[in-house]
Amino acid sequence: MSDTKTSPGKIEKSEAEWRKELTPMQYAVLREKATERPYTGEYEYETRPGTYICAGCGQTLFESDAKFDSGCGWPSFTTPAQAEAIDEERDVSHGMIRTEVLCSRCSGHLGHVFPDGPGPTGLRYCINSAALKLQPK
């Protein structure tokens, strides 16, 4: 019997289920809010066209045409594929005030959003590669 619970649009799984389905790095990032070391993520230098989905639940998060090289060490995007795919929470960890970005479907930690990106949004979604899977076009 599975411990997975699905409420309208939401996925909830037990810690054991998440650990079974995710790699150790994916688990650390998505479930424990860890951060990859800069410039080490699989998608930092990725340029292929495609759709980036949540590594935890498969929800569409970002399109490759919104990806840009911010020089910060993590994949950066100007906007999510759909606003409802992303939840935001205030993060006051590590002595900083930031806006955490979460998958709206599985509540997985993706990264943070900052107000220093290029136009047209002026936003920089700084996302861990371990939280993503690229579906090339």
PDB file of C-alpha atoms in Angstrom:
ATOM      1  CA  MET A   1       0.000   0.000   0.000  1.00  0.00           C
ATOM      2  CA  SER A   2       1.328   3.422  -0.947  1.00  0.00           C
ATOM      3  CA  ASP A   3       1.558   6.394   1.398  1.00  0.00           C
ATOM      4  CA  THR A   4       1.077   8.770  -1.533  1.00  0.00           C
ATOM      5  CA  LYS A   5      -1.781  11.226  -1.046  1.00  0.00           C
ATOM      6  CA  THR A   6      -3.107  13.376  -3.847  1.00  0.00           C
ATOM      7  CA  SER A   7      -5.392  16.283  -3.041  1.00  0.00           C
ATOM      8  CA  PRO A   8      -6.591  18.526  -5.867  1.00  0.00           C
ATOM      9  CA  GLY A   9      -3.387  19.215  -7.771  1.00  0.00           C
ATOM     10  CA  LYS A  10      -1.106  18.249  -4.853  1.00  0.00           C
ATOM     11  CA  ILE A  11       1.124  15.212  -4.367  1.00  0.00           C
ATOM     12  CA  GLU A  12       2.211  14.089  -0.912  1.00  0.00           C
ATOM     13  CA  LYS A  13       4.468  11.095  -0.332  1.00  0.00           C
ATOM     14  CA  SER A  14       6.146   9.557   2.654  1.00  0.00           C
ATOM     15  CA  GLU A  15       9.836  10.187   3.244  1.00  0.00           C
ATOM     16  CA  ALA A  16      10.504   6.537   2.338  1.00  0.00           C
ATOM     17  CA  GLU A  17       8.714   6.921  -1.003  1.00  0.00           C
ATOM     18  CA  TRP A  18      10.639  10.098  -1.863  1.00  0.00           C
ATOM     19  CA  ARG A  19      13.950   8.431  -0.936  1.00  0.00           C
ATOM     20  CA  LYS A  20      13.115   5.428  -3.111  1.00  0.00           C
ATOM     21  CA  GLU A  21      12.189   7.548  -6.159  1.00  0.00           C
ATOM     22  CA  LEU A  22      14.842  10.289  -6.032  1.00  0.00           C
ATOM     23  CA  THR A  23      18.623  10.229  -6.229  1.00  0.00           C
ATOM     24  CA  PRO A  24      20.394  11.313  -3.028  1.00  0.00           C
ATOM     25  CA  MET A  25      21.097  14.775  -4.526  1.00  0.00           C
ATOM     26  CA  GLN A  26      17.515  15.182  -5.762  1.00  0.00           C
ATOM     27  CA  TYR A  27      16.233  14.211  -2.326  1.00  0.00           C
ATOM     28  CA  ALA A  28      18.584  16.642  -0.585  1.00  0.00           C
ATOM     29  CA  VAL A  29      17.509  19.524  -2.842  1.00  0.00           C
ATOM     30  CA  LEU A  30      13.790  18.831  -3.310  1.00  0.00           C
ATOM     31  CA  ARG A  31      12.916  17.521   0.154  1.00  0.00           C
ATOM     32  CA  GLU A  32      15.609  18.981   2.465  1.00  0.00           C
ATOM     33  CA  LYS A  33      16.097  22.363   0.716  1.00  0.00           C
ATOM     34  CA  ALA A  34      19.779  21.777   0.004  1.00  0.00           C
ATOM     35  CA  THR A  35      21.648  23.677  -2.705  1.00  0.00           C
ATOM     36  CA  GLU A  36      24.035  22.285  -5.300  1.00  0.00           C
ATOM     37  CA  ARG A  37      27.519  23.742  -5.399  1.00  0.00           C
ATOM     38  CA  PRO A  38      27.669  26.517  -8.019  1.00  0.00           C
ATOM     39  CA  TYR A  39      28.714  25.568 -11.562  1.00  0.00           C
ATOM     40  CA  THR A  40      28.289  21.829 -10.887  1.00  0.00           C
ATOM     41  CA  GLY A  41      24.683  21.180 -11.925  1.00  0.00           C
ATOM     42  CA  GLU A  42      23.784  19.144 -14.990  1.00  0.00           C
ATOM     43  CA  TYR A  43      21.837  22.001 -16.629  1.00  0.00           C
ATOM     44  CA  GLU A  44      24.034  25.004 -15.782  1.00  0.00           C
ATOM     45  CA  TYR A  45      25.494  25.106 -19.308  1.00  0.00           C
ATOM     46  CA  GLU A  46      22.598  23.374 -21.123  1.00  0.00           C
ATOM     47  CA  THR A  47      21.487  25.082 -24.353  1.00  0.00           C
ATOM     48  CA  ARG A  48      19.235  22.485 -26.012  1.00  0.00           C
ATOM     49  CA  PRO A  49      15.638  23.584 -26.586  1.00  0.00           C
ATOM     50  CA  GLY A  50      13.088  21.851 -24.423  1.00  0.00           C
ATOM     51  CA  THR A  51      10.899  21.870 -21.365  1.00  0.00           C
ATOM     52  CA  TYR A  52      12.217  21.645 -17.796  1.00  0.00           C
ATOM     53  CA  ILE A  53       9.982  19.572 -15.538  1.00  0.00           C
ATOM     54  CA  CYS A  54      10.074  18.913 -11.799  1.00  0.00           C
ATOM     55  CA  ALA A  55      12.355  15.962 -11.002  1.00  0.00           C
ATOM     56  CA  GLY A  56       9.994  15.041  -8.168  1.00  0.00           C
ATOM     57  CA  CYS A  57       6.605  14.976  -9.870  1.00  0.00           C
ATOM     58  CA  GLY A  58       6.995  15.783 -13.576  1.00  0.00           C
ATOM     59  CA  GLN A  59       5.106  19.072 -13.565  1.00  0.00           C
ATOM     60  CA  THR A  60       6.183  21.513 -16.287  1.00  0.00           C
ATOM     61  CA  LEU A  61       8.170  24.327 -14.649  1.00  0.00           C
ATOM     62  CA  PHE A  62      10.255  26.256 -17.212  1.00  0.00           C
ATOM     63  CA  GLU A  63      10.776  26.456 -20.968  1.00  0.00           C
ATOM     64  CA  SER A  64      14.268  26.666 -22.456  1.00  0.00           C
ATOM     65  CA  ASP A  65      13.489  29.982 -24.169  1.00  0.00           C
ATOM     66  CA  ALA A  66      13.226  31.568 -20.688  1.00  0.00           C
ATOM     67  CA  LYS A  67      16.696  30.261 -19.691  1.00  0.00           C
ATOM     68  CA  PHE A  68      19.639  32.666 -19.660  1.00  0.00           C
ATOM     69  CA  ASP A  69      23.243  32.731 -18.475  1.00  0.00           C
ATOM     70  CA  SER A  70      23.205  34.852 -15.341  1.00  0.00           C
ATOM     71  CA  GLY A  71      26.746  33.884 -14.327  1.00  0.00           C
ATOM     72  CA  CYS A  72      25.504  32.874 -10.851  1.00  0.00           C
ATOM     73  CA  GLY A  73      26.417  29.190 -11.141  1.00  0.00           C
ATOM     74  CA  TRP A  74      22.903  27.721 -11.377  1.00  0.00           C
ATOM     75  CA  PRO A  75      20.412  27.493 -14.245  1.00  0.00           C
ATOM     76  CA  SER A  76      18.504  30.766 -14.421  1.00  0.00           C
ATOM     77  CA  PHE A  77      15.136  31.545 -15.962  1.00  0.00           C
ATOM     78  CA  THR A  78      13.192  34.786 -16.457  1.00  0.00           C
ATOM     79  CA  THR A  79       9.745  33.288 -15.935  1.00  0.00           C
ATOM     80  CA  PRO A  80       8.045  29.979 -15.161  1.00  0.00           C
ATOM     81  CA  ALA A  81       6.201  28.158 -17.949  1.00  0.00           C
ATOM     82  CA  GLN A  82       2.956  28.839 -16.055  1.00  0.00           C
ATOM     83  CA  ALA A  83       2.613  31.034 -12.978  1.00  0.00           C
ATOM     84  CA  GLU A  84       0.538  28.381 -11.185  1.00  0.00           C
ATOM     85  CA  ALA A  85       3.400  25.837 -11.436  1.00  0.00           C
ATOM     86  CA  ILE A  86       5.441  27.783  -8.865  1.00  0.00           C
ATOM     87  CA  ASP A  87       4.769  28.591  -5.223  1.00  0.00           C
ATOM     88  CA  GLU A  88       6.841  31.176  -3.365  1.00  0.00           C
ATOM     89  CA  GLU A  89       7.683  31.427   0.335  1.00  0.00           C
ATOM     90  CA  ARG A  90       9.725  33.844   2.394  1.00  0.00           C
ATOM     91  CA  ASP A  91      13.096  32.294   3.315  1.00  0.00           C
ATOM     92  CA  VAL A  92      15.084  33.825   6.175  1.00  0.00           C
ATOM     93  CA  SER A  93      17.695  31.063   6.446  1.00  0.00           C
ATOM     94  CA  HIS A  94      21.462  31.670   6.344  1.00  0.00           C
ATOM     95  CA  GLY A  95      21.103  35.244   7.614  1.00  0.00           C
ATOM     96  CA  MET A  96      19.406  36.423   4.397  1.00  0.00           C
ATOM     97  CA  ILE A  97      15.896  37.349   3.344  1.00  0.00           C
ATOM     98  CA  ARG A  98      15.062  35.618   0.070  1.00  0.00           C
ATOM     99  CA  THR A  99      12.092  34.254  -1.828  1.00  0.00           C
ATOM    100  CA  GLU A 100      12.130  30.472  -2.059  1.00  0.00           C
ATOM    101  CA  VAL A 101      10.645  28.841  -5.169  1.00  0.00           C
ATOM    102  CA  LEU A 102       8.723  25.568  -4.766  1.00  0.00           C
ATOM    103  CA  CYS A 103       6.935  23.222  -7.155  1.00  0.00           C
ATOM    104  CA  SER A 104       3.227  23.886  -6.610  1.00  0.00           C
ATOM    105  CA  ARG A 105       2.365  20.223  -7.175  1.00  0.00           C
ATOM    106  CA  CYS A 106       4.794  18.362  -4.859  1.00  0.00           C
ATOM    107  CA  SER A 107       6.135  21.273  -2.741  1.00  0.00           C
ATOM    108  CA  GLY A 108       9.685  20.383  -3.778  1.00  0.00           C
ATOM    109  CA  HIS A 109      12.337  23.058  -3.196  1.00  0.00           C
ATOM    110  CA  LEU A 110      13.592  24.353  -6.549  1.00  0.00           C
ATOM    111  CA  GLY A 111      15.723  27.352  -5.636  1.00  0.00           C
ATOM    112  CA  HIS A 112      15.113  31.086  -5.206  1.00  0.00           C
ATOM    113  CA  VAL A 113      13.882  34.046  -7.246  1.00  0.00           C
ATOM    114  CA  PHE A 114      15.661  37.410  -7.245  1.00  0.00           C
ATOM    115  CA  PRO A 115      14.669  40.816  -8.672  1.00  0.00           C
ATOM    116  CA  ASP A 116      17.904  41.226 -10.670  1.00  0.00           C
ATOM    117  CA  GLY A 117      17.098  39.433 -13.925  1.00  0.00           C
ATOM    118  CA  PRO A 118      16.809  40.771 -17.464  1.00  0.00           C
ATOM    119  CA  GLY A 119      13.656  42.071 -19.129  1.00  0.00           C
ATOM    120  CA  PRO A 120      10.850  41.687 -19.612  1.00  0.00           C
ATOM    121  CA  THR A 121      10.210  40.366 -16.075  1.00  0.00           C
ATOM    122  CA  GLY A 122      13.319  41.634 -14.286  1.00  0.00           C
ATOM    123  CA  LEU A 123      13.345  38.336 -12.385  1.00  0.00           C
ATOM    124  CA  ARG A 124      16.003  35.638 -12.057  1.00  0.00           C
ATOM    125  CA  TYR A 125      14.703  32.222 -11.066  1.00  0.00           C
ATOM    126  CA  CYS A 126      17.900  30.579  -9.781  1.00  0.00           C
ATOM    127  CA  ILE A 127      17.111  26.855  -9.860  1.00  0.00           C
ATOM    128  CA  ASN A 128      19.034  23.744  -8.799  1.00  0.00           C
ATOM    129  CA  SER A 129      19.671  21.320 -11.679  1.00  0.00           C
ATOM    130  CA  ALA A 130      18.850  18.405  -9.354  1.00  0.00           C
ATOM    131  CA  ALA A 131      15.288  19.731  -9.072  1.00  0.00           C
ATOM    132  CA  LEU A 132      14.829  19.590 -12.846  1.00  0.00           C
ATOM    133  CA  LYS A 133      14.663  17.152 -15.746  1.00  0.00           C
ATOM    134  CA  LEU A 134      14.989  18.418 -19.310  1.00  0.00           C
ATOM    135  CA  GLN A 135      12.640  17.071 -21.939  1.00  0.00           C
ATOM    136  CA  PRO A 136      14.422  18.053 -25.170  1.00  0.00           C
ATOM    137  CA  LYS A 137      12.336  19.186 -28.126  1.00  0.00           C
TER     138      LYS A 137
END
